[in-house]
PDB file of C-alpha atoms in Angstrom:
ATOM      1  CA  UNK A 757      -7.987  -4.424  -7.291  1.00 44.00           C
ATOM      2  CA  UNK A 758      -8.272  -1.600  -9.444  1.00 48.00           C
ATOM      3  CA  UNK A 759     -12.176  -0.673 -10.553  1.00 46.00           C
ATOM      4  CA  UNK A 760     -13.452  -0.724 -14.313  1.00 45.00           C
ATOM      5  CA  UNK A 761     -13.903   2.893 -14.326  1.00 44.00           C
ATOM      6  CA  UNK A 762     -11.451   5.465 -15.694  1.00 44.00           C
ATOM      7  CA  UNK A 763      -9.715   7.151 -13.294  1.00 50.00           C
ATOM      8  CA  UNK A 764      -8.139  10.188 -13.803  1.00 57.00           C
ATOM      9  CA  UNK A 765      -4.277  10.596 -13.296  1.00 66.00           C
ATOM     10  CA  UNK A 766      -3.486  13.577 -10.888  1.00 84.00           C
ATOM     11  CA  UNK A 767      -4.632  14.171  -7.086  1.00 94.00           C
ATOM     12  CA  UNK A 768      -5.304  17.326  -5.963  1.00 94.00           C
ATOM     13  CA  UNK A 769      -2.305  18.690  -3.689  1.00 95.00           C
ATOM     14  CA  UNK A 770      -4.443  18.190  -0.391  1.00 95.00           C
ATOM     15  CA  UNK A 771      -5.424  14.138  -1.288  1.00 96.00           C
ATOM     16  CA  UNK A 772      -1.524  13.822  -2.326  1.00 97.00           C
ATOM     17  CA  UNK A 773      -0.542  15.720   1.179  1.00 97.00           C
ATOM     18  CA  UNK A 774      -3.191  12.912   2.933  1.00 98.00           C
ATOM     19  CA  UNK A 775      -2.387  10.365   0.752  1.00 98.00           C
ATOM     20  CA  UNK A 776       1.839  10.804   1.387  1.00 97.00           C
ATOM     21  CA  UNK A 777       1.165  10.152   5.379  1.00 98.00           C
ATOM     22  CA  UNK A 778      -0.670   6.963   4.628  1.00 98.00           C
ATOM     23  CA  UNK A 779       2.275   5.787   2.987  1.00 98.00           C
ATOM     24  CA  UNK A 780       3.888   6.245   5.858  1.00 97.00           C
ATOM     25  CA  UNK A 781       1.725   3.999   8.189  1.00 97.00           C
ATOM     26  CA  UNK A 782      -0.280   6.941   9.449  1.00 98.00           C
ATOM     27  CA  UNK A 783      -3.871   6.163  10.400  1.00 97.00           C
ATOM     28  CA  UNK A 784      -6.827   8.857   9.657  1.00 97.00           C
ATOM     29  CA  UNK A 785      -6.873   9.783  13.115  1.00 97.00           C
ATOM     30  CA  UNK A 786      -2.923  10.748  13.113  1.00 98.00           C
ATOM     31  CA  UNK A 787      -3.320  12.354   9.862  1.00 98.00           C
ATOM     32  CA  UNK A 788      -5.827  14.495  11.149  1.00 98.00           C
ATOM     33  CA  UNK A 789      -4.209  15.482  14.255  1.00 98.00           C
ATOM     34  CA  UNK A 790      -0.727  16.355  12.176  1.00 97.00           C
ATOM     35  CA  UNK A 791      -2.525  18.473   9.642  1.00 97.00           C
ATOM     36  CA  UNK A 792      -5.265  19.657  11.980  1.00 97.00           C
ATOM     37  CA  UNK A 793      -8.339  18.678   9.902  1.00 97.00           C
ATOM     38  CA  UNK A 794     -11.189  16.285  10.869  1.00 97.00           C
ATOM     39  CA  UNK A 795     -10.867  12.431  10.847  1.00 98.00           C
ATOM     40  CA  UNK A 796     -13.860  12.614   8.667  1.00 97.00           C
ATOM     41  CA  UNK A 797     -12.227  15.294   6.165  1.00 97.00           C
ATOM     42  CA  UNK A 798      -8.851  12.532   5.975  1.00 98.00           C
ATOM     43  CA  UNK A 799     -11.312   9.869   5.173  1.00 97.00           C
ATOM     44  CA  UNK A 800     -12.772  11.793   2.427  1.00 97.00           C
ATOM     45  CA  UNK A 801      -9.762  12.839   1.088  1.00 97.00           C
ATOM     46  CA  UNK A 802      -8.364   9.139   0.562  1.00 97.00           C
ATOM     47  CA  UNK A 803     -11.705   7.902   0.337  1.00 97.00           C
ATOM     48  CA  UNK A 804     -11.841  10.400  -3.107  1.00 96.00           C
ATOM     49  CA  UNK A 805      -8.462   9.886  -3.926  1.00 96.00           C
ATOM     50  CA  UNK A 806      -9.137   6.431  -4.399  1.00 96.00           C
ATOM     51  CA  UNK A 807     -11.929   6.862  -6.612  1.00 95.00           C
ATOM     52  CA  UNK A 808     -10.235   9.075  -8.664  1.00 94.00           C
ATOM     53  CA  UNK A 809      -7.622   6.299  -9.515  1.00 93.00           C
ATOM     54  CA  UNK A 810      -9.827   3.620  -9.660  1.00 93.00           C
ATOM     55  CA  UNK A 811      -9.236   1.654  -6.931  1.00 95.00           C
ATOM     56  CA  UNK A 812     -10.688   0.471  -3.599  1.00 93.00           C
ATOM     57  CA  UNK A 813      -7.913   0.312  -0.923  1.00 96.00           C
ATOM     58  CA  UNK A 814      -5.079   2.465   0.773  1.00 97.00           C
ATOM     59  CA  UNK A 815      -2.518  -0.142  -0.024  1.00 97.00           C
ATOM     60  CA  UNK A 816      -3.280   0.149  -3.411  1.00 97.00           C
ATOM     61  CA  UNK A 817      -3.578   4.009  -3.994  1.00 97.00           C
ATOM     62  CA  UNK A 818      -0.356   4.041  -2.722  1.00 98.00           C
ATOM     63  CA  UNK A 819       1.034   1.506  -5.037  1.00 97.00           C
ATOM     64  CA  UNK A 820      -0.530   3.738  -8.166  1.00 95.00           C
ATOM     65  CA  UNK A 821       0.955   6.733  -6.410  1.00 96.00           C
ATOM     66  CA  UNK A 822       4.156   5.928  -6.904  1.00 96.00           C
ATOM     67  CA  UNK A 823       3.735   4.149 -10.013  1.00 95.00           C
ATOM     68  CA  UNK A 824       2.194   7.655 -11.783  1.00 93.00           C
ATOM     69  CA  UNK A 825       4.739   9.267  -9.852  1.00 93.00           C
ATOM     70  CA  UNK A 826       1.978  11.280  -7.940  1.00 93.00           C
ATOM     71  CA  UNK A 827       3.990  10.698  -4.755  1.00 95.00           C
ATOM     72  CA  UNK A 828       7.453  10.778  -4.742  1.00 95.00           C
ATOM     73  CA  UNK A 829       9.126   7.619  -4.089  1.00 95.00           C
ATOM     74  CA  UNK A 830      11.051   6.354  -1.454  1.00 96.00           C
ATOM     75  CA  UNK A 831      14.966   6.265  -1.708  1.00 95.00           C
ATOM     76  CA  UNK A 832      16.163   2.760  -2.077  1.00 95.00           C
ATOM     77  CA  UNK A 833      17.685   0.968   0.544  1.00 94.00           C
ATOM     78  CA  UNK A 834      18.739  -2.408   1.095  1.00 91.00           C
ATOM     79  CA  UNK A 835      16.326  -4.997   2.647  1.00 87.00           C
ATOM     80  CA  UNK A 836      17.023  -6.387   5.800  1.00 85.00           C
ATOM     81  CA  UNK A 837      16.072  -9.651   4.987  1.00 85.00           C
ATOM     82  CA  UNK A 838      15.691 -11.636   1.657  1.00 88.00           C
ATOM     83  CA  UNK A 839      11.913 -12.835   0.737  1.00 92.00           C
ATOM     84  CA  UNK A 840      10.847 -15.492  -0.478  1.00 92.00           C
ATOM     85  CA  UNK A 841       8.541 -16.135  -3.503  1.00 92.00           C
ATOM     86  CA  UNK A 842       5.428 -16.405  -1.727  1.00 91.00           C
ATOM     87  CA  UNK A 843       6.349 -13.154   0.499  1.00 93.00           C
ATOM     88  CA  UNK A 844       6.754 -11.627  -2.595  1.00 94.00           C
ATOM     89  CA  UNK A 845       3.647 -12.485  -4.597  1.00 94.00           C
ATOM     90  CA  UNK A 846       1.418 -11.426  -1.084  1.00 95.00           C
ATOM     91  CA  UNK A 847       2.996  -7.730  -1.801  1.00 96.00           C
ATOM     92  CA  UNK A 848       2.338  -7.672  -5.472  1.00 95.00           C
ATOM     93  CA  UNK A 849      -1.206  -9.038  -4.559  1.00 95.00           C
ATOM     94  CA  UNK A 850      -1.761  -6.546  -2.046  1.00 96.00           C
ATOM     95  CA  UNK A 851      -0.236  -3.884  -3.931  1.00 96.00           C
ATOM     96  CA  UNK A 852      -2.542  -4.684  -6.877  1.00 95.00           C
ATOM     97  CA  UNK A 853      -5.441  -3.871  -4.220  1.00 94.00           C
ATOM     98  CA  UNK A 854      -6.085  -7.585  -3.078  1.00 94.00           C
ATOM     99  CA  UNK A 855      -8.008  -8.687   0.250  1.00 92.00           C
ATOM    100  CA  UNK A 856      -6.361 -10.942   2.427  1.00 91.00           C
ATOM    101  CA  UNK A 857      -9.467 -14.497   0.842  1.00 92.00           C
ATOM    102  CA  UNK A 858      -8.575 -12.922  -2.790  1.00 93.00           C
ATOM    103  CA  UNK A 859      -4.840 -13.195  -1.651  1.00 93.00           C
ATOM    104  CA  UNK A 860      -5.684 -16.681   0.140  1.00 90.00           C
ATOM    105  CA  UNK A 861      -7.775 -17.946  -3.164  1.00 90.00           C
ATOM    106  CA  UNK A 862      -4.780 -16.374  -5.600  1.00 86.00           C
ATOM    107  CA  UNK A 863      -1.533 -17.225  -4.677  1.00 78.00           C
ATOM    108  CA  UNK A 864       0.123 -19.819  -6.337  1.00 80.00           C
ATOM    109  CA  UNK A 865       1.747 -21.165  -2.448  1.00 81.00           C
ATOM    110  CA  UNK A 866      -1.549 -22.729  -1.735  1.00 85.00           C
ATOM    111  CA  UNK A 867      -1.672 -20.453   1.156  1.00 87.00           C
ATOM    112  CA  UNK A 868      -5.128 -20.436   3.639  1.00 90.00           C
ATOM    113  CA  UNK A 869      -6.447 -17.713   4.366  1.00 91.00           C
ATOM    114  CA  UNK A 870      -5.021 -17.878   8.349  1.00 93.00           C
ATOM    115  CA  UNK A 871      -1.755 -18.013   6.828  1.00 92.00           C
ATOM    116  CA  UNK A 872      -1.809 -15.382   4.571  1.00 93.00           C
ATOM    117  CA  UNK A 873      -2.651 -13.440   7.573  1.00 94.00           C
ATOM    118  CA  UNK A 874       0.255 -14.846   8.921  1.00 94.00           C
ATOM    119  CA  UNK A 875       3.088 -13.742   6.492  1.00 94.00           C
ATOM    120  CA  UNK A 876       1.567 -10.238   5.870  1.00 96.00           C
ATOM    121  CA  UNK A 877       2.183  -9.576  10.247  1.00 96.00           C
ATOM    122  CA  UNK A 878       5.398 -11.331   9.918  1.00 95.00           C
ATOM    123  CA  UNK A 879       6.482  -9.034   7.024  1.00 95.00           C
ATOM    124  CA  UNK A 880       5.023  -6.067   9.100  1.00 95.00           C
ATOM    125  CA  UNK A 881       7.396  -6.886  11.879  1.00 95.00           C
ATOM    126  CA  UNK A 882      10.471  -8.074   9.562  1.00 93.00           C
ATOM    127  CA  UNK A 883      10.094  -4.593   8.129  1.00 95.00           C
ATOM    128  CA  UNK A 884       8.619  -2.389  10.477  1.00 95.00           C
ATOM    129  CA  UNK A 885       5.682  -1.240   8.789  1.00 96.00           C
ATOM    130  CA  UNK A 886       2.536  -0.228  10.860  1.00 97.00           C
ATOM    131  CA  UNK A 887      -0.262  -1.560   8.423  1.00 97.00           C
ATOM    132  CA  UNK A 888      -0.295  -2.168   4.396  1.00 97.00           C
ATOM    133  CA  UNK A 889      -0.117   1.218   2.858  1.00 98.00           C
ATOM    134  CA  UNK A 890       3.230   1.599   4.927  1.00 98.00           C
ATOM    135  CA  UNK A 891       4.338  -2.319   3.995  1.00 97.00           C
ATOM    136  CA  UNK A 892       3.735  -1.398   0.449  1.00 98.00           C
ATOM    137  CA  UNK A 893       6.088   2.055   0.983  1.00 98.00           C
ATOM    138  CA  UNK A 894       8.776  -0.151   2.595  1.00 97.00           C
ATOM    139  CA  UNK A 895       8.293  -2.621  -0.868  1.00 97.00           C
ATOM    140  CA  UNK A 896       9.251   0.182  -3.155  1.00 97.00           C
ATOM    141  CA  UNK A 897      12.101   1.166  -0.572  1.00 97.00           C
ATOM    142  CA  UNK A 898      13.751  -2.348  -0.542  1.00 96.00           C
ATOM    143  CA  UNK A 899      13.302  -2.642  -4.391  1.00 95.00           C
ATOM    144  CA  UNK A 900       9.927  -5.249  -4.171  1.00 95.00           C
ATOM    145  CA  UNK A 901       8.297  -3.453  -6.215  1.00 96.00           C
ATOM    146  CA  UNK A 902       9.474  -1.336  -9.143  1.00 91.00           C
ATOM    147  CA  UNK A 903       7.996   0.356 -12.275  1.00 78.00           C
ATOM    148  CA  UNK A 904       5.281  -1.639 -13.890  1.00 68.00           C
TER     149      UNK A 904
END
């Protein structure tokens, strides 16, 4: 969840360049090999991004990326399955920079812990996304999430 700090509104273009292949599922590792820098320099990059716009997860950087328009977003397609209200209020939670107990102790589903867990891989698979900064991409994409 976003920090009580005050995070300033624009990336520089190398933690927007980093920060664009996490939204695509990406891992440091990959993004280091594709832009030929060090794992450790990708980690500091997102790592500082994050700071910088108050909040403490990939997921959610990405989320505030698009919302601030720092990234652009992805074109809208249709999803290829419907959700249902608690698949949808995991996203928003996770998008809003949630762990998976905060998620568990949060949603209004009454949803443990294990089976938040759960939904979030069987959303991964419905939707093909490699991990949560790319399930949160793929939310924008099908229309999940939107403009604040």
């Amino acid at each position: 969840m976003p920090r009580n700090i005050a995070p300033i509104d624009s990336l520089s273009p190398s933690e927007i360049r980093v920060t664009g292949h996490a939204a695509l599922g990406l891992t440091s590792g990959e993004i280091a090999l594709k832009l030929r820098l060090a794992k450790g320099t990708v980690d500091g990059q997102l790592r500082h991004a994050q700071h910088k716009m108050g909040v403490t997860n990939r997921a959610c950087l990405i989320h505030l990326c698009y919302t601030r328009m720092q990234l652009p977003r992805p074109a809208r397609t249709e999803s290829p399955e419907r959700l249902d209200d608690a698949e949808v209020e995991i996203i928003r939670l996770i998008a809003e920079g949630a762990t998976y107990p905060a998620i568990a102790q949060h949603n209004t589903h009454e949803l443990s812990q294990h089976g938040v867990k759960v939904r979030i891989k069987a959303l991964r698979e419905k939707w093909q996304a490699k991990n949560d900064p790319h399930l949160i991409t793929r939310a924008w994409e099908f229309g999940v999430l939107t403009e604040p």
